[in-house]
PDB file of C-alpha atoms in Angstrom:
ATOM      1  CA  ASN H   1     -34.890  17.677 -30.490  1.00  0.00           C
ATOM      2  CA  ASP H   2     -31.669  18.102 -28.491  1.00  0.00           C
ATOM      3  CA  LEU H   3     -29.524  17.486 -31.586  1.00  0.00           C
ATOM      4  CA  LEU H   4     -31.287  20.302 -33.428  1.00  0.00           C
ATOM      5  CA  THR H   5     -31.865  22.841 -30.668  1.00  0.00           C
ATOM      6  CA  ARG H   6     -28.797  22.716 -28.392  1.00  0.00           C
ATOM      7  CA  THR H   7     -26.157  25.246 -29.463  1.00  0.00           C
ATOM      8  CA  GLY H   8     -23.679  25.246 -26.578  1.00  0.00           C
ATOM      9  CA  PRO H   9     -19.950  24.607 -27.065  1.00  0.00           C
ATOM     10  CA  GLY H  10     -19.232  21.119 -28.390  1.00  0.00           C
ATOM     11  CA  THR H  11     -22.792  20.371 -29.542  1.00  0.00           C
ATOM     12  CA  PRO H  12     -23.365  19.473 -33.215  1.00  0.00           C
ATOM     13  CA  MET H  13     -25.628  22.485 -33.890  1.00  0.00           C
ATOM     14  CA  GLY H  14     -23.337  24.718 -31.825  1.00  0.00           C
ATOM     15  CA  LYS H  15     -20.380  23.698 -33.987  1.00  0.00           C
ATOM     16  CA  LEU H  16     -22.382  24.436 -37.135  1.00  0.00           C
ATOM     17  CA  MET H  17     -23.669  27.848 -36.032  1.00  0.00           C
ATOM     18  CA  ARG H  18     -20.191  28.915 -34.907  1.00  0.00           C
ATOM     19  CA  ARG H  19     -18.996  28.603 -38.514  1.00  0.00           C
ATOM     20  CA  TYR H  20     -20.936  31.739 -39.528  1.00  0.00           C
ATOM     21  CA  TRP H  21     -20.808  35.421 -38.608  1.00  0.00           C
ATOM     22  CA  ILE H  22     -23.631  36.016 -36.114  1.00  0.00           C
ATOM     23  CA  PRO H  23     -25.077  39.250 -34.690  1.00  0.00           C
ATOM     24  CA  ALA H  24     -23.901  39.837 -31.111  1.00  0.00           C
ATOM     25  CA  LEU H  25     -25.393  43.220 -30.188  1.00  0.00           C
ATOM     26  CA  LEU H  26     -26.383  46.575 -31.640  1.00  0.00           C
ATOM     27  CA  SER H  27     -23.492  48.993 -32.122  1.00  0.00           C
ATOM     28  CA  ASP H  28     -25.275  51.672 -30.119  1.00  0.00           C
ATOM     29  CA  GLN H  29     -25.302  49.404 -27.050  1.00  0.00           C
ATOM     30  CA  LEU H  30     -21.578  50.276 -26.815  1.00  0.00           C
ATOM     31  CA  PRO H  31     -21.625  53.964 -27.741  1.00  0.00           C
ATOM     32  CA  ASP H  32     -18.308  55.200 -26.324  1.00  0.00           C
ATOM     33  CA  PRO H  33     -14.718  53.913 -26.260  1.00  0.00           C
ATOM     34  CA  ASP H  34     -13.671  52.970 -22.732  1.00  0.00           C
ATOM     35  CA  GLY H  35     -17.345  52.904 -21.664  1.00  0.00           C
ATOM     36  CA  ALA H  36     -19.008  50.293 -19.488  1.00  0.00           C
ATOM     37  CA  PRO H  37     -18.953  46.680 -20.734  1.00  0.00           C
ATOM     38  CA  VAL H  38     -22.162  44.868 -21.733  1.00  0.00           C
ATOM     39  CA  ARG H  39     -23.190  41.279 -20.961  1.00  0.00           C
ATOM     40  CA  VAL H  40     -23.882  39.136 -24.024  1.00  0.00           C
ATOM     41  CA  LYS H  41     -25.059  35.517 -24.182  1.00  0.00           C
ATOM     42  CA  LEU H  42     -24.505  33.753 -27.499  1.00  0.00           C
ATOM     43  CA  LEU H  43     -24.869  30.066 -28.287  1.00  0.00           C
ATOM     44  CA  GLY H  44     -24.939  29.175 -24.596  1.00  0.00           C
ATOM     45  CA  GLU H  45     -21.800  31.179 -23.735  1.00  0.00           C
ATOM     46  CA  LYS H  46     -21.742  34.047 -21.256  1.00  0.00           C
ATOM     47  CA  LEU H  47     -19.586  36.812 -22.718  1.00  0.00           C
ATOM     48  CA  VAL H  48     -18.743  40.475 -22.193  1.00  0.00           C
ATOM     49  CA  ALA H  49     -18.513  43.077 -24.962  1.00  0.00           C
ATOM     50  CA  PHE H  50     -16.531  46.295 -24.606  1.00  0.00           C
ATOM     51  CA  ARG H  51     -15.575  49.122 -26.964  1.00  0.00           C
ATOM     52  CA  THR H  52     -12.021  50.395 -27.225  1.00  0.00           C
ATOM     53  CA  THR H  53     -10.665  53.134 -29.473  1.00  0.00           C
ATOM     54  CA  ASP H  54      -9.708  50.363 -31.941  1.00  0.00           C
ATOM     55  CA  GLY H  55     -13.001  48.437 -32.041  1.00  0.00           C
ATOM     56  CA  VAL H  56     -15.170  46.043 -30.049  1.00  0.00           C
ATOM     57  CA  GLY H  57     -13.895  43.182 -27.910  1.00  0.00           C
ATOM     58  CA  LEU H  58     -15.984  40.110 -27.087  1.00  0.00           C
ATOM     59  CA  ILE H  59     -14.488  37.914 -24.370  1.00  0.00           C
ATOM     60  CA  ASP H  60     -15.450  35.229 -21.870  1.00  0.00           C
ATOM     61  CA  GLU H  61     -17.333  36.674 -18.911  1.00  0.00           C
ATOM     62  CA  ARG H  62     -15.020  35.001 -16.387  1.00  0.00           C
ATOM     63  CA  CYS H  63     -11.416  36.056 -15.758  1.00  0.00           C
ATOM     64  CA  PRO H  64      -9.073  33.058 -16.099  1.00  0.00           C
ATOM     65  CA  HIS H  65      -7.345  34.003 -12.836  1.00  0.00           C
ATOM     66  CA  ARG H  66     -10.016  33.911 -10.120  1.00  0.00           C
ATOM     67  CA  ASN H  67     -13.173  33.494 -12.195  1.00  0.00           C
ATOM     68  CA  ALA H  68     -14.360  37.034 -11.372  1.00  0.00           C
ATOM     69  CA  SER H  69     -16.892  38.552 -13.771  1.00  0.00           C
ATOM     70  CA  MET H  70     -15.283  40.759 -16.405  1.00  0.00           C
ATOM     71  CA  PHE H  71     -18.620  42.596 -16.602  1.00  0.00           C
ATOM     72  CA  PHE H  72     -17.422  44.555 -13.565  1.00  0.00           C
ATOM     73  CA  GLY H  73     -14.065  45.198 -15.242  1.00  0.00           C
ATOM     74  CA  ARG H  74     -12.644  48.611 -16.020  1.00  0.00           C
ATOM     75  CA  ASN H  75     -12.522  49.436 -19.700  1.00  0.00           C
ATOM     76  CA  GLU H  76      -9.322  51.428 -20.096  1.00  0.00           C
ATOM     77  CA  GLU H  77      -6.708  52.137 -22.759  1.00  0.00           C
ATOM     78  CA  ASN H  78      -7.594  49.395 -25.278  1.00  0.00           C
ATOM     79  CA  GLY H  79      -8.284  46.674 -22.734  1.00  0.00           C
ATOM     80  CA  LEU H  80     -10.633  45.411 -20.053  1.00  0.00           C
ATOM     81  CA  ARG H  81      -9.128  45.184 -16.559  1.00  0.00           C
ATOM     82  CA  CYS H  82     -10.484  42.640 -14.070  1.00  0.00           C
ATOM     83  CA  VAL H  83     -11.379  44.323 -10.789  1.00  0.00           C
ATOM     84  CA  TYR H  84     -10.230  41.353  -8.689  1.00  0.00           C
ATOM     85  CA  HIS H  85      -6.437  41.511  -9.254  1.00  0.00           C
ATOM     86  CA  GLY H  86      -6.161  43.971 -12.126  1.00  0.00           C
ATOM     87  CA  TRP H  87      -5.280  41.603 -14.948  1.00  0.00           C
ATOM     88  CA  LYS H  88      -5.966  43.458 -18.201  1.00  0.00           C
ATOM     89  CA  PHE H  89      -6.963  41.802 -21.499  1.00  0.00           C
ATOM     90  CA  ASP H  90      -7.056  43.212 -25.024  1.00  0.00           C
ATOM     91  CA  ARG H  91      -9.724  42.573 -27.677  1.00  0.00           C
ATOM     92  CA  GLU H  92      -7.918  39.433 -28.835  1.00  0.00           C
ATOM     93  CA  GLY H  93      -7.901  37.989 -25.305  1.00  0.00           C
ATOM     94  CA  GLN H  94      -4.181  38.447 -24.643  1.00  0.00           C
ATOM     95  CA  CYS H  95      -3.231  39.530 -21.137  1.00  0.00           C
ATOM     96  CA  MET H  96      -1.653  43.002 -21.384  1.00  0.00           C
ATOM     97  CA  ASP H  97      -0.895  43.738 -17.749  1.00  0.00           C
ATOM     98  CA  MET H  98      -0.493  41.881 -14.429  1.00  0.00           C
ATOM     99  CA  PRO H  99       0.106  44.363 -11.635  1.00  0.00           C
ATOM    100  CA  SER H 100       0.805  41.475  -9.213  1.00  0.00           C
ATOM    101  CA  GLU H 101       3.837  40.321 -11.252  1.00  0.00           C
ATOM    102  CA  PRO H 102       7.269  41.984 -11.281  1.00  0.00           C
ATOM    103  CA  PRO H 103       7.901  44.177 -14.370  1.00  0.00           C
ATOM    104  CA  GLU H 104      10.471  41.712 -15.788  1.00  0.00           C
ATOM    105  CA  SER H 105       8.013  38.779 -15.635  1.00  0.00           C
ATOM    106  CA  ASN H 106       6.724  37.490 -18.970  1.00  0.00           C
ATOM    107  CA  PHE H 107       3.947  35.400 -17.360  1.00  0.00           C
ATOM    108  CA  LYS H 108       1.313  37.708 -18.866  1.00  0.00           C
ATOM    109  CA  ARG H 109       2.314  36.511 -22.352  1.00  0.00           C
ATOM    110  CA  LYS H 110       1.200  32.983 -21.363  1.00  0.00           C
ATOM    111  CA  VAL H 111      -2.277  33.997 -20.185  1.00  0.00           C
ATOM    112  CA  LYS H 112      -5.299  34.440 -22.473  1.00  0.00           C
ATOM    113  CA  ILE H 113      -9.011  34.757 -22.033  1.00  0.00           C
ATOM    114  CA  GLU H 114     -11.389  33.297 -24.644  1.00  0.00           C
ATOM    115  CA  ALA H 115     -12.024  36.040 -27.206  1.00  0.00           C
ATOM    116  CA  TYR H 116     -13.939  36.164 -30.467  1.00  0.00           C
ATOM    117  CA  PRO H 117     -13.259  38.436 -33.451  1.00  0.00           C
ATOM    118  CA  THR H 118     -15.823  41.136 -34.136  1.00  0.00           C
ATOM    119  CA  LEU H 119     -16.677  43.608 -36.843  1.00  0.00           C
ATOM    120  CA  GLU H 120     -19.341  46.239 -37.229  1.00  0.00           C
ATOM    121  CA  ARG H 121     -21.655  46.360 -40.209  1.00  0.00           C
ATOM    122  CA  GLY H 122     -25.066  47.920 -40.573  1.00  0.00           C
ATOM    123  CA  GLY H 123     -25.235  49.147 -36.981  1.00  0.00           C
ATOM    124  CA  ILE H 124     -24.598  45.656 -35.579  1.00  0.00           C
ATOM    125  CA  VAL H 125     -21.558  44.103 -33.915  1.00  0.00           C
ATOM    126  CA  TRP H 126     -21.041  40.696 -35.544  1.00  0.00           C
ATOM    127  CA  THR H 127     -18.837  37.892 -34.267  1.00  0.00           C
ATOM    128  CA  TYR H 128     -17.341  34.657 -35.506  1.00  0.00           C
ATOM    129  CA  MET H 129     -17.108  31.955 -32.816  1.00  0.00           C
ATOM    130  CA  GLY H 130     -15.774  29.021 -34.845  1.00  0.00           C
ATOM    131  CA  PRO H 131     -12.294  27.709 -35.608  1.00  0.00           C
ATOM    132  CA  PRO H 132     -10.032  30.661 -36.563  1.00  0.00           C
ATOM    133  CA  GLU H 133      -8.553  28.832 -39.544  1.00  0.00           C
ATOM    134  CA  GLN H 134     -12.054  28.357 -41.015  1.00  0.00           C
ATOM    135  CA  LYS H 135     -13.314  31.935 -40.526  1.00  0.00           C
ATOM    136  CA  PRO H 136     -15.170  33.027 -43.666  1.00  0.00           C
ATOM    137  CA  ASP H 137     -15.156  36.531 -45.088  1.00  0.00           C
ATOM    138  CA  PHE H 138     -18.080  38.595 -43.887  1.00  0.00           C
ATOM    139  CA  PRO H 139     -20.913  38.230 -46.429  1.00  0.00           C
ATOM    140  CA  GLU H 140     -21.952  41.235 -48.490  1.00  0.00           C
ATOM    141  CA  ILE H 141     -25.426  41.577 -46.970  1.00  0.00           C
ATOM    142  CA  GLU H 142     -27.072  44.456 -48.818  1.00  0.00           C
ATOM    143  CA  TRP H 143     -28.792  46.112 -45.856  1.00  0.00           C
ATOM    144  CA  THR H 144     -25.457  46.315 -43.980  1.00  0.00           C
ATOM    145  CA  LEU H 145     -24.003  48.397 -46.805  1.00  0.00           C
ATOM    146  CA  VAL H 146     -26.585  51.183 -46.890  1.00  0.00           C
ATOM    147  CA  PRO H 147     -26.440  54.351 -44.765  1.00  0.00           C
ATOM    148  CA  ALA H 148     -28.175  54.300 -41.371  1.00  0.00           C
ATOM    149  CA  SER H 149     -30.883  56.577 -42.804  1.00  0.00           C
ATOM    150  CA  HIS H 150     -31.920  53.734 -45.128  1.00  0.00           C
ATOM    151  CA  ARG H 151     -32.492  51.002 -42.562  1.00  0.00           C
ATOM    152  CA  HIS H 152     -34.558  50.407 -39.443  1.00  0.00           C
ATOM    153  CA  MET H 153     -33.617  48.013 -36.663  1.00  0.00           C
ATOM    154  CA  THR H 154     -35.417  46.701 -33.640  1.00  0.00           C
ATOM    155  CA  ARG H 155     -34.327  44.320 -30.925  1.00  0.00           C
ATOM    156  CA  HIS H 156     -36.423  41.987 -28.815  1.00  0.00           C
ATOM    157  CA  ILE H 157     -35.829  39.035 -26.555  1.00  0.00           C
ATOM    158  CA  GLN H 158     -37.652  35.863 -27.484  1.00  0.00           C
ATOM    159  CA  GLU H 159     -37.744  33.215 -24.744  1.00  0.00           C
ATOM    160  CA  CYS H 160     -37.394  30.049 -26.821  1.00  0.00           C
ATOM    161  CA  ASN H 161     -34.714  28.039 -28.552  1.00  0.00           C
ATOM    162  CA  TRP H 162     -33.441  29.253 -31.905  1.00  0.00           C
ATOM    163  CA  PHE H 163     -35.415  26.719 -33.936  1.00  0.00           C
ATOM    164  CA  GLN H 164     -38.767  27.597 -32.357  1.00  0.00           C
ATOM    165  CA  GLY H 165     -38.182  31.265 -33.148  1.00  0.00           C
ATOM    166  CA  PHE H 166     -37.082  30.494 -36.689  1.00  0.00           C
ATOM    167  CA  GLU H 167     -39.958  28.113 -37.418  1.00  0.00           C
ATOM    168  CA  GLY H 168     -42.577  30.342 -35.770  1.00  0.00           C
ATOM    169  CA  GLY H 169     -41.536  33.317 -37.883  1.00  0.00           C
ATOM    170  CA  PHE H 170     -42.306  31.419 -41.090  1.00  0.00           C
ATOM    171  CA  ASP H 171     -45.450  29.612 -39.964  1.00  0.00           C
ATOM    172  CA  ALA H 172     -48.164  31.380 -41.965  1.00  0.00           C
ATOM    173  CA  SER H 173     -50.821  28.931 -40.772  1.00  0.00           C
ATOM    174  CA  HIS H 174     -50.192  29.814 -37.119  1.00  0.00           C
ATOM    175  CA  LEU H 175     -50.339  33.543 -37.784  1.00  0.00           C
ATOM    176  CA  THR H 176     -53.641  33.411 -39.647  1.00  0.00           C
ATOM    177  CA  PHE H 177     -55.308  30.881 -37.347  1.00  0.00           C
ATOM    178  CA  LEU H 178     -54.296  32.124 -33.891  1.00  0.00           C
ATOM    179  CA  HIS H 179     -53.981  35.841 -34.545  1.00  0.00           C
ATOM    180  CA  ARG H 180     -56.615  36.067 -37.319  1.00  0.00           C
ATOM    181  CA  GLY H 181     -54.958  39.242 -38.548  1.00  0.00           C
ATOM    182  CA  ASP H 182     -56.577  41.200 -35.694  1.00  0.00           C
ATOM    183  CA  ILE H 183     -54.836  44.171 -34.179  1.00  0.00           C
ATOM    184  CA  ILE H 184     -53.967  43.565 -30.550  1.00  0.00           C
ATOM    185  CA  GLU H 185     -55.000  46.482 -28.369  1.00  0.00           C
ATOM    186  CA  ILE H 186     -53.458  47.195 -24.992  1.00  0.00           C
ATOM    187  CA  GLY H 187     -55.523  45.431 -22.334  1.00  0.00           C
ATOM    188  CA  ARG H 188     -57.757  43.677 -24.859  1.00  0.00           C
ATOM    189  CA  ALA H 189     -56.406  41.027 -27.226  1.00  0.00           C
ATOM    190  CA  HIS H 190     -58.474  39.271 -29.836  1.00  0.00           C
ATOM    191  CA  VAL H 191     -57.447  35.610 -29.860  1.00  0.00           C
TER     192      VAL H 191
END
């Protein structure tokens, strides 16, 4: 069970799933450049997404300096600035600014935060979390190529591991036996 269901960093299934482009969040969850960041949890990793004028960044939630949450960071001028000491990171995770260092210091060039590449297709921000040298091209998924007027999306949180959700969605026997095809009414469910 653990081999199949655990997807955190370094786990066998986690390594496999990180080799594919995966949906991270809906594009409209980050409507404006330089707007507030959004918390995202993918494959057991706590991350923060933010939109710049150039695209969407997806970085580790914790600043590498003092471990402060980047969720509280300021999204400004193509980077997310940690509110603890002001270190600013771009979408690729490179430190852009260290107000605590003298202007001639190049220490900022040595500091990175974990960052994952993103792209937007079909109203979704997708990310690749695997080895950079093995990143595949984004697949030509037909529904991501049509105009927004030709697709419908919903989002829901399902409290289970990925395999339970996957298996339950294809289990026709469960659907017909437990739910019997009845319509569930508010306050009165037929089970």
